[in-house]
JSON list of C-alpha atoms in Angstrom, two decimals:
[
{"chain": "A", "resi": 1, "resn": "MET", "atom": "CA", "xyz": [15.14, -5.82, -5.09]},
{"chain": "A", "resi": 2, "resn": "ASP", "atom": "CA", "xyz": [18.71, -6.90, -5.74]},
{"chain": "A", "resi": 3, "resn": "PRO", "atom": "CA", "xyz": [19.66, -6.12, -9.39]},
{"chain": "A", "resi": 4, "resn": "ASN", "atom": "CA", "xyz": [21.19, -9.58, -9.91]},
{"chain": "A", "resi": 5, "resn": "LEU", "atom": "CA", "xyz": [18.07, -11.27, -8.60]},
{"chain": "A", "resi": 6, "resn": "ARG", "atom": "CA", "xyz": [15.91, -9.04, -10.78]},
{"chain": "A", "resi": 7, "resn": "ASN", "atom": "CA", "xyz": [18.03, -9.89, -13.85]},
{"chain": "A", "resi": 8, "resn": "LEU", "atom": "CA", "xyz": [17.69, -13.60, -13.09]},
{"chain": "A", "resi": 9, "resn": "LYS", "atom": "CA", "xyz": [13.93, -13.24, -12.67]},
{"chain": "A", "resi": 10, "resn": "ASP", "atom": "CA", "xyz": [13.66, -11.34, -15.98]},
{"chain": "A", "resi": 11, "resn": "PHE", "atom": "CA", "xyz": [15.76, -13.96, -17.76]},
{"chain": "A", "resi": 12, "resn": "LEU", "atom": "CA", "xyz": [13.69, -16.83, -16.40]},
{"chain": "A", "resi": 13, "resn": "THR", "atom": "CA", "xyz": [10.45, -15.07, -17.32]},
{"chain": "A", "resi": 14, "resn": "LEU", "atom": "CA", "xyz": [11.73, -14.54, -20.86]},
{"chain": "A", "resi": 15, "resn": "TYR", "atom": "CA", "xyz": [12.98, -18.14, -21.07]},
{"chain": "A", "resi": 16, "resn": "ASN", "atom": "CA", "xyz": [9.58, -19.47, -19.97]},
{"chain": "A", "resi": 17, "resn": "LYS", "atom": "CA", "xyz": [7.77, -17.31, -22.53]},
{"chain": "A", "resi": 18, "resn": "VAL", "atom": "CA", "xyz": [10.03, -18.46, -25.37]},
{"chain": "A", "resi": 19, "resn": "THR", "atom": "CA", "xyz": [9.65, -22.09, -24.31]},
{"chain": "A", "resi": 20, "resn": "GLU", "atom": "CA", "xyz": [5.88, -21.80, -24.17]},
{"chain": "A", "resi": 21, "resn": "LEU", "atom": "CA", "xyz": [5.68, -19.95, -27.49]},
{"chain": "A", "resi": 22, "resn": "CYS", "atom": "CA", "xyz": [7.94, -22.34, -29.39]},
{"chain": "A", "resi": 23, "resn": "PHE", "atom": "CA", "xyz": [6.38, -25.43, -27.82]},
{"chain": "A", "resi": 24, "resn": "GLY", "atom": "CA", "xyz": [2.90, -24.25, -28.76]},
{"chain": "A", "resi": 25, "resn": "ARG", "atom": "CA", "xyz": [3.95, -23.54, -32.35]},
{"chain": "A", "resi": 26, "resn": "CYS", "atom": "CA", "xyz": [6.10, -26.60, -33.00]},
{"chain": "A", "resi": 27, "resn": "VAL", "atom": "CA", "xyz": [4.94, -29.58, -30.95]},
{"chain": "A", "resi": 28, "resn": "ASP", "atom": "CA", "xyz": [1.93, -31.30, -32.49]},
{"chain": "A", "resi": 29, "resn": "ASN", "atom": "CA", "xyz": [2.01, -34.76, -30.98]},
{"chain": "A", "resi": 30, "resn": "LEU", "atom": "CA", "xyz": [2.58, -35.71, -27.36]},
{"chain": "A", "resi": 31, "resn": "SER", "atom": "CA", "xyz": [2.44, -39.48, -28.02]},
{"chain": "A", "resi": 32, "resn": "GLN", "atom": "CA", "xyz": [6.15, -40.02, -27.33]},
{"chain": "A", "resi": 33, "resn": "ARG", "atom": "CA", "xyz": [8.79, -38.55, -25.07]},
{"chain": "A", "resi": 34, "resn": "GLU", "atom": "CA", "xyz": [11.21, -37.49, -27.83]},
{"chain": "A", "resi": 35, "resn": "LEU", "atom": "CA", "xyz": [10.49, -34.77, -30.39]},
{"chain": "A", "resi": 36, "resn": "PHE", "atom": "CA", "xyz": [10.04, -35.74, -34.00]},
{"chain": "A", "resi": 37, "resn": "GLU", "atom": "CA", "xyz": [12.72, -34.44, -36.35]},
{"chain": "A", "resi": 38, "resn": "GLN", "atom": "CA", "xyz": [10.43, -31.79, -37.86]},
{"chain": "A", "resi": 39, "resn": "GLU", "atom": "CA", "xyz": [9.36, -30.64, -34.36]},
{"chain": "A", "resi": 40, "resn": "GLU", "atom": "CA", "xyz": [12.99, -30.39, -33.25]},
{"chain": "A", "resi": 41, "resn": "THR", "atom": "CA", "xyz": [13.86, -28.37, -36.37]},
{"chain": "A", "resi": 42, "resn": "CYS", "atom": "CA", "xyz": [10.87, -26.10, -35.76]},
{"chain": "A", "resi": 43, "resn": "VAL", "atom": "CA", "xyz": [11.88, -25.54, -32.12]},
{"chain": "A", "resi": 44, "resn": "ASP", "atom": "CA", "xyz": [15.48, -24.77, -33.14]},
{"chain": "A", "resi": 45, "resn": "ARG", "atom": "CA", "xyz": [14.32, -22.26, -35.73]},
{"chain": "A", "resi": 46, "resn": "CYS", "atom": "CA", "xyz": [11.81, -20.69, -33.34]},
{"chain": "A", "resi": 47, "resn": "VAL", "atom": "CA", "xyz": [14.37, -20.22, -30.58]},
{"chain": "A", "resi": 48, "resn": "THR", "atom": "CA", "xyz": [17.03, -18.98, -33.01]},
{"chain": "A", "resi": 49, "resn": "LYS", "atom": "CA", "xyz": [14.62, -16.51, -34.58]},
{"chain": "A", "resi": 50, "resn": "PHE", "atom": "CA", "xyz": [13.58, -15.22, -31.17]},
{"chain": "A", "resi": 51, "resn": "ALA", "atom": "CA", "xyz": [17.20, -14.92, -30.00]},
{"chain": "A", "resi": 52, "resn": "ARG", "atom": "CA", "xyz": [18.17, -12.97, -33.13]},
{"chain": "A", "resi": 53, "resn": "PHE", "atom": "CA", "xyz": [15.15, -10.73, -32.80]},
{"chain": "A", "resi": 54, "resn": "ASN", "atom": "CA", "xyz": [15.94, -10.11, -29.14]},
{"chain": "A", "resi": 55, "resn": "GLN", "atom": "CA", "xyz": [19.57, -9.34, -29.97]},
{"chain": "A", "resi": 56, "resn": "ASN", "atom": "CA", "xyz": [18.57, -6.85, -32.70]},
{"chain": "A", "resi": 57, "resn": "MET", "atom": "CA", "xyz": [15.99, -5.28, -30.45]},
{"chain": "A", "resi": 58, "resn": "MET", "atom": "CA", "xyz": [18.58, -4.83, -27.69]},
{"chain": "A", "resi": 59, "resn": "LYS", "atom": "CA", "xyz": [20.98, -3.16, -30.15]},
{"chain": "A", "resi": 60, "resn": "VAL", "atom": "CA", "xyz": [18.27, -0.70, -31.14]},
{"chain": "A", "resi": 61, "resn": "TYR", "atom": "CA", "xyz": [17.35, -0.16, -27.48]},
{"chain": "A", "resi": 62, "resn": "VAL", "atom": "CA", "xyz": [20.96, 0.57, -26.55]},
{"chain": "A", "resi": 63, "resn": "ASP", "atom": "CA", "xyz": [21.31, 3.02, -29.46]},
{"chain": "A", "resi": 64, "resn": "VAL", "atom": "CA", "xyz": [18.06, 4.79, -28.62]},
{"chain": "A", "resi": 65, "resn": "GLN", "atom": "CA", "xyz": [18.80, 4.83, -24.89]},
{"chain": "A", "resi": 66, "resn": "THR", "atom": "CA", "xyz": [22.25, 6.29, -25.56]},
{"chain": "A", "resi": 67, "resn": "LYS", "atom": "CA", "xyz": [20.69, 9.09, -27.63]},
{"chain": "A", "resi": 68, "resn": "ILE", "atom": "CA", "xyz": [18.06, 9.73, -24.96]},
{"chain": "A", "resi": 69, "resn": "ASN", "atom": "CA", "xyz": [20.72, 9.89, -22.24]},
{"chain": "A", "resi": 70, "resn": "ALA", "atom": "CA", "xyz": [22.84, 12.28, -24.32]},
{"chain": "A", "resi": 71, "resn": "LYS", "atom": "CA", "xyz": [19.82, 14.52, -24.90]},
{"chain": "A", "resi": 72, "resn": "ARG", "atom": "CA", "xyz": [18.98, 14.49, -21.18]},
{"chain": "A", "resi": 73, "resn": "MET", "atom": "CA", "xyz": [22.57, 15.42, -20.31]},
{"chain": "A", "resi": 74, "resn": "GLU", "atom": "CA", "xyz": [22.47, 18.26, -22.83]},
{"chain": "A", "resi": 75, "resn": "GLU", "atom": "CA", "xyz": [19.17, 19.50, -21.38]},
{"chain": "A", "resi": 76, "resn": "ALA", "atom": "CA", "xyz": [20.56, 19.29, -17.84]},
{"chain": "A", "resi": 77, "resn": "GLU", "atom": "CA", "xyz": [23.65, 21.25, -18.87]},
{"chain": "A", "resi": 78, "resn": "ASP", "atom": "CA", "xyz": [21.48, 23.89, -20.56]},
{"chain": "A", "resi": 79, "resn": "ALA", "atom": "CA", "xyz": [19.31, 24.15, -17.46]},
{"chain": "A", "resi": 80, "resn": "ALA", "atom": "CA", "xyz": [22.41, 24.52, -15.28]},
{"chain": "A", "resi": 81, "resn": "LYS", "atom": "CA", "xyz": [23.74, 27.29, -17.57]},
{"chain": "A", "resi": 82, "resn": "LYS", "atom": "CA", "xyz": [20.40, 29.11, -17.45]},
{"chain": "A", "resi": 83, "resn": "LEU", "atom": "CA", "xyz": [20.29, 28.81, -13.67]},
{"chain": "A", "resi": 84, "resn": "GLU", "atom": "CA", "xyz": [23.86, 30.13, -13.39]},
{"chain": "A", "resi": 85, "resn": "GLN", "atom": "CA", "xyz": [22.91, 33.02, -15.69]},
{"chain": "A", "resi": 86, "resn": "GLN", "atom": "CA", "xyz": [19.85, 33.85, -13.58]},
{"chain": "A", "resi": 87, "resn": "GLN", "atom": "CA", "xyz": [21.90, 33.73, -10.39]},
{"chain": "A", "resi": 88, "resn": "GLN", "atom": "CA", "xyz": [24.52, 36.00, -11.93]},
{"chain": "A", "resi": 89, "resn": "GLU", "atom": "CA", "xyz": [21.82, 38.46, -13.05]},
{"chain": "A", "resi": 90, "resn": "GLU", "atom": "CA", "xyz": [20.33, 38.44, -9.55]},
{"chain": "A", "resi": 91, "resn": "ARG", "atom": "CA", "xyz": [23.76, 39.14, -8.03]},
{"chain": "A", "resi": 92, "resn": "ILE", "atom": "CA", "xyz": [24.24, 42.04, -10.44]},
{"chain": "A", "resi": 93, "resn": "LYS", "atom": "CA", "xyz": [20.80, 43.44, -9.57]},
{"chain": "A", "resi": 94, "resn": "GLU", "atom": "CA", "xyz": [21.51, 43.06, -5.86]},
{"chain": "A", "resi": 95, "resn": "SER", "atom": "CA", "xyz": [24.86, 44.77, -6.30]},
{"chain": "A", "resi": 96, "resn": "LEU", "atom": "CA", "xyz": [23.22, 47.66, -8.16]},
{"chain": "A", "resi": 97, "resn": "LYS", "atom": "CA", "xyz": [20.58, 47.99, -5.43]},
{"chain": "A", "resi": 98, "resn": "GLN", "atom": "CA", "xyz": [23.28, 48.11, -2.78]},
{"chain": "A", "resi": 99, "resn": "LYS", "atom": "CA", "xyz": [25.14, 50.80, -4.72]},
{"chain": "A", "resi": 100, "resn": "GLU", "atom": "CA", "xyz": [21.93, 52.83, -5.04]},
{"chain": "A", "resi": 101, "resn": "VAL", "atom": "CA", "xyz": [21.25, 52.51, -1.32]},
{"chain": "A", "resi": 102, "resn": "THR", "atom": "CA", "xyz": [24.85, 53.42, -0.51]},
{"chain": "A", "resi": 103, "resn": "SER", "atom": "CA", "xyz": [24.82, 56.48, -2.79]},
{"chain": "A", "resi": 104, "resn": "ALA", "atom": "CA", "xyz": [21.41, 57.57, -1.49]},
{"chain": "A", "resi": 105, "resn": "THR", "atom": "CA", "xyz": [22.58, 57.17, 2.09]},
{"chain": "A", "resi": 106, "resn": "ALA", "atom": "CA", "xyz": [25.81, 59.04, 1.35]},
{"chain": "A", "resi": 107, "resn": "SER", "atom": "CA", "xyz": [23.95, 61.99, -0.19]},
{"chain": "A", "resi": 108, "resn": "VAL", "atom": "CA", "xyz": [21.62, 62.21, 2.81]},
{"chain": "A", "resi": 109, "resn": "LEU", "atom": "CA", "xyz": [24.43, 62.05, 5.32]},
{"chain": "A", "resi": 110, "resn": "THR", "atom": "CA", "xyz": [26.67, 64.56, 3.50]},
{"chain": "A", "resi": 111, "resn": "PRO", "atom": "CA", "xyz": [26.25, 68.00, 5.04]},
{"chain": "A", "resi": 112, "resn": "ALA", "atom": "CA", "xyz": [24.93, 70.62, 2.69]},
{"chain": "A", "resi": 113, "resn": "ASP", "atom": "CA", "xyz": [27.41, 73.21, 1.49]},
{"chain": "A", "resi": 114, "resn": "ASN", "atom": "CA", "xyz": [26.51, 76.34, 3.45]},
{"chain": "A", "resi": 115, "resn": "THR", "atom": "CA", "xyz": [28.72, 79.07, 1.98]},
{"chain": "A", "resi": 116, "resn": "SER", "atom": "CA", "xyz": [26.28, 81.94, 2.50]},
{"chain": "A", "resi": 117, "resn": "GLY", "atom": "CA", "xyz": [26.23, 81.61, 6.23]},
{"chain": "A", "resi": 118, "resn": "ASN", "atom": "CA", "xyz": [29.95, 81.60, 6.97]},
{"chain": "A", "resi": 119, "resn": "LEU", "atom": "CA", "xyz": [30.83, 82.50, 10.47]},
{"chain": "A", "resi": 120, "resn": "THR", "atom": "CA", "xyz": [33.94, 84.47, 10.91]},
{"chain": "A", "resi": 121, "resn": "MET", "atom": "CA", "xyz": [35.75, 84.82, 14.07]}
]
């Protein structure tokens, strides 16, 4: 879903919930089209309270989310360092194995020193 469309849908859902909540709490009488003064005051307070709460909640969310993201980045960097360390250790082990194979092969292929059976011409 398009992010802008999703944001609009979320906003409208929130708007409808606030409207329903504040209407249910504040409107007592449906006998006339206009709100009574006390109903209008109640609706204004309800919406203001909800908006302030939502704003504070979003501040906390942003702070918490920032900390979570920083922690995840730190964990990812640590994991990358550990992986690099493991790869380096594997390269060292492989290098040592190759040296052992090379030295073992060299000692097998080197002719033995045969000084007791010198042939003289």
